[in-house]
PDB file of C-alpha atoms in Angstrom:
ATOM      1  CA  UNK A   1     114.550   8.985 143.842  1.00 65.00           C
ATOM      2  CA  UNK A   2     116.688   9.487 146.948  1.00 67.00           C
ATOM      3  CA  UNK A   3     117.377   5.773 147.225  1.00 85.00           C
ATOM      4  CA  UNK A   4     118.961   5.459 143.804  1.00 96.00           C
ATOM      5  CA  UNK A   5     122.669   5.102 143.087  1.00 97.00           C
ATOM      6  CA  UNK A   6     124.936   5.205 140.057  1.00 97.00           C
ATOM      7  CA  UNK A   7     124.713   1.816 138.287  1.00 97.00           C
ATOM      8  CA  UNK A   8     128.449   1.926 137.583  1.00 96.00           C
ATOM      9  CA  UNK A   9     130.181   3.133 140.794  1.00 97.00           C
ATOM     10  CA  UNK A  10     127.124   2.737 143.113  1.00 97.00           C
ATOM     11  CA  UNK A  11     127.845   6.237 144.427  1.00 95.00           C
ATOM     12  CA  UNK A  12     125.403   9.015 145.283  1.00 95.00           C
ATOM     13  CA  UNK A  13     123.510  10.895 142.621  1.00 96.00           C
ATOM     14  CA  UNK A  14     122.643  14.584 142.590  1.00 96.00           C
ATOM     15  CA  UNK A  15     119.082  15.391 141.486  1.00 95.00           C
ATOM     16  CA  UNK A  16     118.609  18.097 138.881  1.00 95.00           C
ATOM     17  CA  UNK A  17     114.961  19.111 138.487  1.00 95.00           C
ATOM     18  CA  UNK A  18     113.612  20.573 135.251  1.00 95.00           C
ATOM     19  CA  UNK A  19     109.870  20.135 135.724  1.00 95.00           C
ATOM     20  CA  UNK A  20     107.849  18.910 138.703  1.00 93.00           C
ATOM     21  CA  UNK A  21     104.259  17.897 139.310  1.00 90.00           C
ATOM     22  CA  UNK A  22     103.483  18.011 143.010  1.00 84.00           C
ATOM     23  CA  UNK A  23     106.484  16.387 144.624  1.00 82.00           C
ATOM     24  CA  UNK A  24     107.184  14.217 141.588  1.00 86.00           C
ATOM     25  CA  UNK A  25     110.051  15.087 139.258  1.00 92.00           C
ATOM     26  CA  UNK A  26     108.703  14.760 135.722  1.00 94.00           C
ATOM     27  CA  UNK A  27     111.785  15.828 133.763  1.00 96.00           C
ATOM     28  CA  UNK A  28     115.322  16.227 134.979  1.00 96.00           C
ATOM     29  CA  UNK A  29     118.478  14.279 135.562  1.00 96.00           C
ATOM     30  CA  UNK A  30     120.537  12.406 138.115  1.00 97.00           C
ATOM     31  CA  UNK A  31     124.227  13.273 138.069  1.00 97.00           C
ATOM     32  CA  UNK A  32     127.099  11.109 139.289  1.00 97.00           C
ATOM     33  CA  UNK A  33     130.054  13.352 140.133  1.00 96.00           C
ATOM     34  CA  UNK A  34     132.456  10.449 140.477  1.00 96.00           C
ATOM     35  CA  UNK A  35     131.763   9.083 136.974  1.00 96.00           C
ATOM     36  CA  UNK A  36     130.876  12.516 135.541  1.00 96.00           C
ATOM     37  CA  UNK A  37     127.793  10.834 134.088  1.00 96.00           C
ATOM     38  CA  UNK A  38     124.286  12.272 133.706  1.00 96.00           C
ATOM     39  CA  UNK A  39     121.268   9.964 133.814  1.00 97.00           C
ATOM     40  CA  UNK A  40     118.059  11.442 132.353  1.00 96.00           C
ATOM     41  CA  UNK A  41     114.625  11.477 134.012  1.00 96.00           C
ATOM     42  CA  UNK A  42     111.871  11.381 131.376  1.00 95.00           C
ATOM     43  CA  UNK A  43     108.132  11.264 132.137  1.00 93.00           C
ATOM     44  CA  UNK A  44     109.091  10.730 135.792  1.00 93.00           C
ATOM     45  CA  UNK A  45     111.085   7.564 135.027  1.00 95.00           C
ATOM     46  CA  UNK A  46     114.813   7.759 135.761  1.00 96.00           C
ATOM     47  CA  UNK A  47     116.913   5.979 133.140  1.00 97.00           C
ATOM     48  CA  UNK A  48     119.734   4.378 135.076  1.00 97.00           C
ATOM     49  CA  UNK A  49     120.879   1.929 132.456  1.00 95.00           C
ATOM     50  CA  UNK A  50     124.671   1.826 132.346  1.00 92.00           C
ATOM     51  CA  UNK A  51     125.832   4.477 129.816  1.00 88.00           C
ATOM     52  CA  UNK A  52     126.922   1.944 127.173  1.00 83.00           C
ATOM     53  CA  UNK A  53     123.428   0.382 127.151  1.00 80.00           C
ATOM     54  CA  UNK A  54     121.525   3.623 126.824  1.00 77.00           C
ATOM     55  CA  UNK A  55     120.119   4.145 123.342  1.00 65.00           C
TER      56      UNK A  55
ATOM     57  CA  UNK B   1     124.679 -19.448 125.418  1.00 41.00           C
ATOM     58  CA  UNK B   2     122.339 -19.145 122.462  1.00 42.00           C
ATOM     59  CA  UNK B   3     123.591 -15.835 121.078  1.00 51.00           C
ATOM     60  CA  UNK B   4     125.660 -12.980 122.424  1.00 73.00           C
ATOM     61  CA  UNK B   5     124.464 -11.182 125.535  1.00 77.00           C
ATOM     62  CA  UNK B   6     123.541  -7.851 123.944  1.00 77.00           C
ATOM     63  CA  UNK B   7     121.500  -9.571 121.243  1.00 78.00           C
ATOM     64  CA  UNK B   8     119.543 -11.478 123.862  1.00 75.00           C
ATOM     65  CA  UNK B   9     118.891  -8.313 125.863  1.00 78.00           C
ATOM     66  CA  UNK B  10     117.768  -6.447 122.765  1.00 78.00           C
ATOM     67  CA  UNK B  11     115.443  -9.264 121.728  1.00 76.00           C
ATOM     68  CA  UNK B  12     113.914  -9.509 125.197  1.00 79.00           C
ATOM     69  CA  UNK B  13     113.459  -5.725 125.291  1.00 80.00           C
ATOM     70  CA  UNK B  14     111.742  -5.687 121.887  1.00 81.00           C
ATOM     71  CA  UNK B  15     109.340  -8.501 122.698  1.00 78.00           C
ATOM     72  CA  UNK B  16     108.344  -7.244 126.121  1.00 81.00           C
ATOM     73  CA  UNK B  17     108.076  -3.710 124.745  1.00 81.00           C
ATOM     74  CA  UNK B  18     105.613  -5.011 122.147  1.00 80.00           C
ATOM     75  CA  UNK B  19     103.611  -6.682 124.889  1.00 79.00           C
ATOM     76  CA  UNK B  20     103.401  -3.449 126.885  1.00 79.00           C
ATOM     77  CA  UNK B  21     102.369  -1.456 123.810  1.00 78.00           C
ATOM     78  CA  UNK B  22      99.682  -4.040 123.057  1.00 77.00           C
ATOM     79  CA  UNK B  23      98.186  -3.603 126.505  1.00 75.00           C
ATOM     80  CA  UNK B  24      98.326   0.201 126.301  1.00 71.00           C
ATOM     81  CA  UNK B  25      96.689   0.260 122.848  1.00 72.00           C
ATOM     82  CA  UNK B  26      93.972  -2.111 123.929  1.00 70.00           C
ATOM     83  CA  UNK B  27      93.228  -0.056 127.010  1.00 70.00           C
ATOM     84  CA  UNK B  28      92.954   3.041 124.830  1.00 66.00           C
ATOM     85  CA  UNK B  29      90.348   1.279 122.695  1.00 63.00           C
ATOM     86  CA  UNK B  30      88.420   0.018 125.697  1.00 61.00           C
ATOM     87  CA  UNK B  31      88.854   2.976 127.981  1.00 57.00           C
ATOM     88  CA  UNK B  32      85.634   2.237 129.815  1.00 48.00           C
ATOM     89  CA  UNK B  33      85.781  -1.537 130.179  1.00 44.00           C
ATOM     90  CA  UNK B  34      88.250  -4.011 131.620  1.00 41.00           C
ATOM     91  CA  UNK B  35      91.089  -4.927 129.278  1.00 40.00           C
ATOM     92  CA  UNK B  36      90.597  -8.192 127.446  1.00 39.00           C
ATOM     93  CA  UNK B  37      94.128  -9.443 127.480  1.00 38.00           C
ATOM     94  CA  UNK B  38      93.422 -12.331 125.126  1.00 39.00           C
ATOM     95  CA  UNK B  39      93.041  -9.885 122.292  1.00 36.00           C
ATOM     96  CA  UNK B  40      95.951  -7.706 123.255  1.00 37.00           C
ATOM     97  CA  UNK B  41      99.099  -9.061 121.798  1.00 38.00           C
ATOM     98  CA  UNK B  42     100.182 -10.073 118.358  1.00 38.00           C
ATOM     99  CA  UNK B  43     102.400 -12.557 120.103  1.00 41.00           C
ATOM    100  CA  UNK B  44     101.816 -14.386 123.315  1.00 42.00           C
ATOM    101  CA  UNK B  45     105.284 -15.794 123.624  1.00 42.00           C
ATOM    102  CA  UNK B  46     106.067 -13.919 126.799  1.00 47.00           C
ATOM    103  CA  UNK B  47     107.682 -15.518 129.720  1.00 47.00           C
ATOM    104  CA  UNK B  48     106.268 -18.858 130.733  1.00 46.00           C
ATOM    105  CA  UNK B  49     103.337 -19.012 128.358  1.00 44.00           C
ATOM    106  CA  UNK B  50     100.346 -17.072 127.129  1.00 42.00           C
ATOM    107  CA  UNK B  51      99.929 -13.505 128.307  1.00 46.00           C
ATOM    108  CA  UNK B  52      96.359 -13.852 129.346  1.00 50.00           C
ATOM    109  CA  UNK B  53      94.402 -12.583 132.257  1.00 58.00           C
ATOM    110  CA  UNK B  54      93.030 -16.033 132.903  1.00 58.00           C
ATOM    111  CA  UNK B  55      96.501 -17.422 133.511  1.00 58.00           C
ATOM    112  CA  UNK B  56      97.433 -14.458 135.676  1.00 61.00           C
ATOM    113  CA  UNK B  57      94.329 -15.124 137.734  1.00 56.00           C
ATOM    114  CA  UNK B  58      95.430 -18.698 138.266  1.00 61.00           C
ATOM    115  CA  UNK B  59      98.677 -17.435 139.771  1.00 67.00           C
ATOM    116  CA  UNK B  60      97.234 -14.524 141.679  1.00 69.00           C
ATOM    117  CA  UNK B  61      94.017 -15.280 143.488  1.00 67.00           C
ATOM    118  CA  UNK B  62      91.156 -13.106 142.396  1.00 67.00           C
ATOM    119  CA  UNK B  63      90.845 -11.188 145.628  1.00 67.00           C
ATOM    120  CA  UNK B  64      94.490 -10.167 145.343  1.00 72.00           C
ATOM    121  CA  UNK B  65      94.201  -8.562 141.920  1.00 71.00           C
ATOM    122  CA  UNK B  66      90.674  -7.226 142.368  1.00 70.00           C
ATOM    123  CA  UNK B  67      91.824  -3.731 143.241  1.00 69.00           C
ATOM    124  CA  UNK B  68      94.559  -3.529 140.625  1.00 76.00           C
ATOM    125  CA  UNK B  69      94.437  -1.991 137.141  1.00 76.00           C
ATOM    126  CA  UNK B  70      93.370  -4.526 134.491  1.00 75.00           C
ATOM    127  CA  UNK B  71      96.401  -3.425 132.465  1.00 72.00           C
ATOM    128  CA  UNK B  72      98.779  -4.493 135.219  1.00 74.00           C
ATOM    129  CA  UNK B  73      97.209  -7.932 135.304  1.00 73.00           C
ATOM    130  CA  UNK B  74      97.097  -8.194 131.500  1.00 70.00           C
ATOM    131  CA  UNK B  75     100.798  -7.359 131.101  1.00 69.00           C
ATOM    132  CA  UNK B  76     101.810  -9.871 133.720  1.00 67.00           C
ATOM    133  CA  UNK B  77     104.123 -12.496 132.295  1.00 62.00           C
ATOM    134  CA  UNK B  78     105.344 -14.232 135.390  1.00 66.00           C
ATOM    135  CA  UNK B  79     105.287 -17.871 136.307  1.00 68.00           C
ATOM    136  CA  UNK B  80     104.562 -17.471 140.001  1.00 65.00           C
ATOM    137  CA  UNK B  81     103.379 -14.984 142.557  1.00 66.00           C
ATOM    138  CA  UNK B  82     106.396 -14.151 144.703  1.00 64.00           C
ATOM    139  CA  UNK B  83     104.662 -11.647 146.948  1.00 62.00           C
ATOM    140  CA  UNK B  84     102.316 -14.409 148.070  1.00 60.00           C
ATOM    141  CA  UNK B  85     105.236 -16.202 149.614  1.00 59.00           C
ATOM    142  CA  UNK B  86     107.600 -13.398 150.467  1.00 70.00           C
ATOM    143  CA  UNK B  87     105.785 -12.842 153.776  1.00 86.00           C
ATOM    144  CA  UNK B  88     106.325  -9.114 153.433  1.00 92.00           C
ATOM    145  CA  UNK B  89     106.020  -7.085 156.609  1.00 93.00           C
ATOM    146  CA  UNK B  90     104.979  -3.494 157.150  1.00 95.00           C
ATOM    147  CA  UNK B  91     107.887  -1.118 156.679  1.00 96.00           C
ATOM    148  CA  UNK B  92     110.020  -3.398 154.512  1.00 96.00           C
ATOM    149  CA  UNK B  93     111.919  -2.087 151.505  1.00 96.00           C
ATOM    150  CA  UNK B  94     111.264  -4.229 148.440  1.00 96.00           C
ATOM    151  CA  UNK B  95     112.962  -4.406 145.047  1.00 97.00           C
ATOM    152  CA  UNK B  96     111.197  -6.158 142.139  1.00 96.00           C
ATOM    153  CA  UNK B  97     113.524  -7.289 139.350  1.00 96.00           C
ATOM    154  CA  UNK B  98     111.811  -7.032 135.981  1.00 94.00           C
ATOM    155  CA  UNK B  99     108.733  -5.253 137.273  1.00 93.00           C
ATOM    156  CA  UNK B 100     106.869  -5.224 133.922  1.00 90.00           C
ATOM    157  CA  UNK B 101     103.362  -3.774 134.197  1.00 90.00           C
ATOM    158  CA  UNK B 102     103.860  -3.453 137.940  1.00 91.00           C
ATOM    159  CA  UNK B 103     101.498  -6.091 139.341  1.00 89.00           C
ATOM    160  CA  UNK B 104     103.919  -7.569 141.880  1.00 90.00           C
ATOM    161  CA  UNK B 105     105.013  -4.082 142.963  1.00 93.00           C
ATOM    162  CA  UNK B 106     101.427  -3.039 143.647  1.00 93.00           C
ATOM    163  CA  UNK B 107     100.735  -6.206 145.637  1.00 91.00           C
ATOM    164  CA  UNK B 108     103.974  -5.733 147.574  1.00 93.00           C
ATOM    165  CA  UNK B 109     103.188  -2.065 148.224  1.00 94.00           C
ATOM    166  CA  UNK B 110      99.872  -2.994 149.794  1.00 91.00           C
ATOM    167  CA  UNK B 111     101.682  -5.393 152.116  1.00 92.00           C
ATOM    168  CA  UNK B 112     104.551  -3.141 153.237  1.00 95.00           C
ATOM    169  CA  UNK B 113     102.272  -0.129 153.694  1.00 94.00           C
ATOM    170  CA  UNK B 114     103.173   3.527 153.917  1.00 95.00           C
ATOM    171  CA  UNK B 115     106.219   2.925 156.119  1.00 96.00           C
ATOM    172  CA  UNK B 116     107.695   0.627 153.470  1.00 96.00           C
ATOM    173  CA  UNK B 117     108.562   1.202 149.871  1.00 96.00           C
ATOM    174  CA  UNK B 118     108.777  -0.730 146.624  1.00 96.00           C
ATOM    175  CA  UNK B 119     111.143  -0.131 143.730  1.00 97.00           C
ATOM    176  CA  UNK B 120     110.384  -1.718 140.375  1.00 97.00           C
ATOM    177  CA  UNK B 121     113.388  -2.196 138.115  1.00 97.00           C
ATOM    178  CA  UNK B 122     112.937  -2.911 134.409  1.00 96.00           C
ATOM    179  CA  UNK B 123     115.004  -2.300 131.292  1.00 94.00           C
ATOM    180  CA  UNK B 124     112.102  -1.950 128.823  1.00 92.00           C
ATOM    181  CA  UNK B 125     110.830   1.642 128.342  1.00 92.00           C
ATOM    182  CA  UNK B 126     107.335   0.633 127.197  1.00 92.00           C
ATOM    183  CA  UNK B 127     106.831  -1.603 130.235  1.00 92.00           C
ATOM    184  CA  UNK B 128     107.939   1.250 132.521  1.00 95.00           C
ATOM    185  CA  UNK B 129     105.503   3.629 130.827  1.00 94.00           C
ATOM    186  CA  UNK B 130     102.721   1.077 131.336  1.00 93.00           C
ATOM    187  CA  UNK B 131     103.728   0.512 134.969  1.00 94.00           C
ATOM    188  CA  UNK B 132     103.731   4.250 135.700  1.00 93.00           C
ATOM    189  CA  UNK B 133     100.339   4.625 134.090  1.00 92.00           C
ATOM    190  CA  UNK B 134      99.034   1.742 136.206  1.00 92.00           C
ATOM    191  CA  UNK B 135     100.623   3.317 139.287  1.00 94.00           C
ATOM    192  CA  UNK B 136      98.584   6.469 138.749  1.00 91.00           C
ATOM    193  CA  UNK B 137      95.432   4.335 138.662  1.00 90.00           C
ATOM    194  CA  UNK B 138      96.281   2.575 141.930  1.00 90.00           C
ATOM    195  CA  UNK B 139      96.948   5.814 143.771  1.00 90.00           C
ATOM    196  CA  UNK B 140      99.792   4.126 145.666  1.00 93.00           C
ATOM    197  CA  UNK B 141     102.497   6.524 146.824  1.00 93.00           C
ATOM    198  CA  UNK B 142     105.110   4.044 148.048  1.00 95.00           C
ATOM    199  CA  UNK B 143     106.088   2.625 144.638  1.00 96.00           C
ATOM    200  CA  UNK B 144     108.702   3.888 142.211  1.00 95.00           C
ATOM    201  CA  UNK B 145     109.704   2.543 138.811  1.00 96.00           C
ATOM    202  CA  UNK B 146     113.249   2.831 137.520  1.00 97.00           C
ATOM    203  CA  UNK B 147     114.810   1.928 134.211  1.00 97.00           C
ATOM    204  CA  UNK B 148     117.920  -0.113 134.756  1.00 97.00           C
ATOM    205  CA  UNK B 149     119.652  -3.426 134.425  1.00 95.00           C
ATOM    206  CA  UNK B 150     119.477  -6.178 136.982  1.00 96.00           C
ATOM    207  CA  UNK B 151     123.105  -6.981 136.134  1.00 96.00           C
ATOM    208  CA  UNK B 152     124.094  -3.431 137.187  1.00 96.00           C
ATOM    209  CA  UNK B 153     121.501  -2.298 139.716  1.00 98.00           C
ATOM    210  CA  UNK B 154     121.218   1.453 140.340  1.00 98.00           C
ATOM    211  CA  UNK B 155     120.797   1.071 144.090  1.00 97.00           C
ATOM    212  CA  UNK B 156     123.181   1.570 147.023  1.00 97.00           C
ATOM    213  CA  UNK B 157     124.619  -1.331 149.003  1.00 97.00           C
ATOM    214  CA  UNK B 158     122.356  -2.830 151.705  1.00 97.00           C
ATOM    215  CA  UNK B 159     119.392  -0.654 150.739  1.00 97.00           C
ATOM    216  CA  UNK B 160     116.558  -3.219 150.509  1.00 97.00           C
ATOM    217  CA  UNK B 161     115.127  -5.917 152.771  1.00 97.00           C
ATOM    218  CA  UNK B 162     113.529  -8.176 150.177  1.00 96.00           C
ATOM    219  CA  UNK B 163     114.207  -8.776 146.503  1.00 96.00           C
ATOM    220  CA  UNK B 164     111.371 -10.371 144.545  1.00 94.00           C
ATOM    221  CA  UNK B 165     111.461 -11.474 140.930  1.00 93.00           C
ATOM    222  CA  UNK B 166     108.851 -13.248 138.871  1.00 89.00           C
ATOM    223  CA  UNK B 167     110.229 -15.264 135.982  1.00 86.00           C
ATOM    224  CA  UNK B 168     112.807 -12.713 134.886  1.00 88.00           C
ATOM    225  CA  UNK B 169     116.271 -13.821 135.955  1.00 90.00           C
ATOM    226  CA  UNK B 170     116.073 -16.678 133.438  1.00 85.00           C
ATOM    227  CA  UNK B 171     116.014 -13.959 130.758  1.00 84.00           C
ATOM    228  CA  UNK B 172     119.418 -12.679 131.829  1.00 88.00           C
ATOM    229  CA  UNK B 173     122.467 -13.860 129.934  1.00 86.00           C
ATOM    230  CA  UNK B 174     124.617 -13.085 133.018  1.00 92.00           C
ATOM    231  CA  UNK B 175     122.883 -14.620 136.028  1.00 93.00           C
ATOM    232  CA  UNK B 176     126.001 -14.430 138.217  1.00 96.00           C
ATOM    233  CA  UNK B 177     125.931 -10.645 137.886  1.00 97.00           C
ATOM    234  CA  UNK B 178     122.234 -10.599 138.841  1.00 97.00           C
ATOM    235  CA  UNK B 179     122.820 -12.637 141.999  1.00 97.00           C
ATOM    236  CA  UNK B 180     125.972 -10.682 142.897  1.00 98.00           C
ATOM    237  CA  UNK B 181     124.035  -7.436 142.593  1.00 98.00           C
ATOM    238  CA  UNK B 182     121.065  -8.855 144.517  1.00 98.00           C
ATOM    239  CA  UNK B 183     123.400  -9.822 147.352  1.00 98.00           C
ATOM    240  CA  UNK B 184     124.995  -6.369 147.336  1.00 98.00           C
ATOM    241  CA  UNK B 185     121.757  -4.363 147.511  1.00 98.00           C
ATOM    242  CA  UNK B 186     120.216  -6.571 150.216  1.00 98.00           C
ATOM    243  CA  UNK B 187     120.685  -5.522 153.829  1.00 98.00           C
ATOM    244  CA  UNK B 188     122.252  -8.138 156.108  1.00 98.00           C
ATOM    245  CA  UNK B 189     119.527 -10.634 156.997  1.00 97.00           C
ATOM    246  CA  UNK B 190     117.662  -9.740 153.800  1.00 97.00           C
ATOM    247  CA  UNK B 191     116.133 -12.316 151.475  1.00 96.00           C
ATOM    248  CA  UNK B 192     115.330 -13.038 147.863  1.00 96.00           C
ATOM    249  CA  UNK B 193     112.091 -14.731 146.807  1.00 94.00           C
ATOM    250  CA  UNK B 194     112.193 -15.699 143.180  1.00 92.00           C
ATOM    251  CA  UNK B 195     109.904 -17.513 140.772  1.00 90.00           C
ATOM    252  CA  UNK B 196     111.857 -18.658 137.752  1.00 90.00           C
ATOM    253  CA  UNK B 197     112.273 -21.266 135.048  1.00 88.00           C
ATOM    254  CA  UNK B 198     115.042 -23.829 135.371  1.00 90.00           C
ATOM    255  CA  UNK B 199     116.082 -26.912 133.445  1.00 89.00           C
ATOM    256  CA  UNK B 200     115.734 -30.275 135.133  1.00 88.00           C
ATOM    257  CA  UNK B 201     119.061 -31.731 134.042  1.00 85.00           C
ATOM    258  CA  UNK B 202     122.468 -30.599 132.733  1.00 86.00           C
ATOM    259  CA  UNK B 203     121.261 -31.187 129.145  1.00 82.00           C
ATOM    260  CA  UNK B 204     119.239 -28.000 129.546  1.00 79.00           C
ATOM    261  CA  UNK B 205     115.948 -27.027 127.898  1.00 78.00           C
ATOM    262  CA  UNK B 206     114.601 -28.899 124.882  1.00 76.00           C
ATOM    263  CA  UNK B 207     114.467 -25.616 122.930  1.00 74.00           C
ATOM    264  CA  UNK B 208     117.144 -22.903 122.984  1.00 72.00           C
ATOM    265  CA  UNK B 209     116.504 -20.522 120.054  1.00 73.00           C
ATOM    266  CA  UNK B 210     115.823 -16.817 120.563  1.00 71.00           C
ATOM    267  CA  UNK B 211     112.055 -17.374 120.703  1.00 72.00           C
ATOM    268  CA  UNK B 212     112.533 -19.994 123.374  1.00 71.00           C
ATOM    269  CA  UNK B 213     114.786 -17.551 125.233  1.00 68.00           C
ATOM    270  CA  UNK B 214     112.150 -14.830 125.324  1.00 67.00           C
ATOM    271  CA  UNK B 215     109.548 -17.416 126.407  1.00 70.00           C
ATOM    272  CA  UNK B 216     111.797 -18.175 129.385  1.00 71.00           C
ATOM    273  CA  UNK B 217     112.581 -21.683 128.189  1.00 75.00           C
ATOM    274  CA  UNK B 218     115.811 -21.073 126.262  1.00 72.00           C
ATOM    275  CA  UNK B 219     117.502 -19.266 129.145  1.00 75.00           C
ATOM    276  CA  UNK B 220     116.439 -21.818 131.718  1.00 82.00           C
ATOM    277  CA  UNK B 221     119.539 -23.478 133.022  1.00 87.00           C
ATOM    278  CA  UNK B 222     120.124 -26.564 135.093  1.00 91.00           C
ATOM    279  CA  UNK B 223     118.521 -26.091 138.482  1.00 93.00           C
ATOM    280  CA  UNK B 224     121.649 -27.354 140.241  1.00 94.00           C
ATOM    281  CA  UNK B 225     123.739 -24.706 138.473  1.00 94.00           C
ATOM    282  CA  UNK B 226     121.175 -22.010 139.270  1.00 94.00           C
ATOM    283  CA  UNK B 227     121.149 -22.879 142.974  1.00 96.00           C
ATOM    284  CA  UNK B 228     124.944 -23.073 142.986  1.00 96.00           C
ATOM    285  CA  UNK B 229     125.160 -19.549 141.533  1.00 96.00           C
ATOM    286  CA  UNK B 230     123.067 -18.273 144.468  1.00 97.00           C
ATOM    287  CA  UNK B 231     125.360 -19.996 146.934  1.00 97.00           C
ATOM    288  CA  UNK B 232     128.497 -18.690 145.252  1.00 97.00           C
ATOM    289  CA  UNK B 233     127.045 -15.162 145.418  1.00 98.00           C
ATOM    290  CA  UNK B 234     127.010 -15.610 149.213  1.00 98.00           C
ATOM    291  CA  UNK B 235     123.432 -16.631 149.881  1.00 98.00           C
ATOM    292  CA  UNK B 236     122.628 -19.150 152.619  1.00 98.00           C
ATOM    293  CA  UNK B 237     119.529 -21.246 153.267  1.00 97.00           C
ATOM    294  CA  UNK B 238     118.940 -21.597 149.523  1.00 96.00           C
ATOM    295  CA  UNK B 239     115.746 -23.609 149.208  1.00 93.00           C
ATOM    296  CA  UNK B 240     113.338 -24.648 146.446  1.00 93.00           C
ATOM    297  CA  UNK B 241     109.825 -24.366 147.814  1.00 89.00           C
ATOM    298  CA  UNK B 242     107.799 -25.322 144.739  1.00 87.00           C
ATOM    299  CA  UNK B 243     108.354 -26.974 141.363  1.00 87.00           C
ATOM    300  CA  UNK B 244     105.955 -27.133 138.401  1.00 86.00           C
ATOM    301  CA  UNK B 245     106.992 -29.086 135.269  1.00 87.00           C
ATOM    302  CA  UNK B 246     106.415 -27.520 131.829  1.00 83.00           C
ATOM    303  CA  UNK B 247     105.338 -29.115 128.539  1.00 83.00           C
ATOM    304  CA  UNK B 248     105.022 -27.815 124.979  1.00 80.00           C
ATOM    305  CA  UNK B 249     101.663 -27.503 123.172  1.00 81.00           C
ATOM    306  CA  UNK B 250     101.783 -31.194 122.198  1.00 84.00           C
ATOM    307  CA  UNK B 251     102.385 -32.254 125.761  1.00 84.00           C
ATOM    308  CA  UNK B 252     106.053 -33.087 125.192  1.00 83.00           C
ATOM    309  CA  UNK B 253     108.163 -32.310 128.283  1.00 82.00           C
ATOM    310  CA  UNK B 254     110.429 -29.271 127.759  1.00 80.00           C
ATOM    311  CA  UNK B 255     112.805 -30.470 130.468  1.00 84.00           C
ATOM    312  CA  UNK B 256     112.085 -27.239 132.331  1.00 86.00           C
ATOM    313  CA  UNK B 257     110.078 -26.344 135.402  1.00 89.00           C
ATOM    314  CA  UNK B 258     108.960 -23.136 137.053  1.00 89.00           C
ATOM    315  CA  UNK B 259     110.316 -23.116 140.579  1.00 91.00           C
ATOM    316  CA  UNK B 260     110.039 -20.937 143.625  1.00 92.00           C
ATOM    317  CA  UNK B 261     113.301 -20.347 145.428  1.00 94.00           C
ATOM    318  CA  UNK B 262     114.123 -18.512 148.624  1.00 94.00           C
ATOM    319  CA  UNK B 263     117.619 -17.543 149.775  1.00 96.00           C
ATOM    320  CA  UNK B 264     119.021 -15.366 152.549  1.00 97.00           C
ATOM    321  CA  UNK B 265     121.868 -12.926 152.983  1.00 98.00           C
ATOM    322  CA  UNK B 266     123.566 -13.746 156.311  1.00 98.00           C
ATOM    323  CA  UNK B 267     122.649 -11.339 159.090  1.00 95.00           C
TER     324      UNK B 267
END
């Protein structure tokens, strides 16, 4: 998770944890301050599709 | 270009999603036995031919896949085995474009060991769910799957040593963006090892409809153009290391071949 970047500006992402199992984030989000964009983490998979491609 | 870019992406996502769901459903039915991939999918028009375990075993030698989840092998839709030739070393950081059920990631993870790491990038939610489920079975802790686009990779500059990709870039309607992004995320001296489908002449593939696109034939472009795109993205030492001609069911040449290509980012 720490190696990921915003798909748009390639900047750093801040991790927001909702639920964890062990050291794995199950639900949460990755936030890009520069783009003011939140990327969801669902079932431990971060969705970092560019915002316009997210369904 | 057969249709517009978003339509192609959507179609690819739907078809590969269906493949992943087929494998998951089959595994649920046969929880105790190995997945019989031949029975798994309503359609076998995945990349480069039938989605069967037998074909996967031709590409990956049996010892290689022996320890991997049957579902990872069954979902495999590649046309090569890039980890076999990537010469991965312990500690290397690997990115797999279009990681699907995760087979190449798991093989790569075994090679780079605990000091390395592997990131699997895929745009199809069902494939990612399957890959994560397979990951749990392997017990590997140095692999991570991420949903994203290879045309807009969610990784920092110079953050990986090796990019691998198994018959996926041909599915992209914007290959320049894929190679530009690959170059960006690679560390200086890094390399890309790709298996992919290309056309053998400027006339392109013999079939170009949406079905042909999802089967990796329609999106196959002239090999010379493909190699030129890599060079224009900044890669050096661009080299084709293997070429395997493809035919349709009647034995008619499709004017495409699966090739293995290696290219380097200057140190």
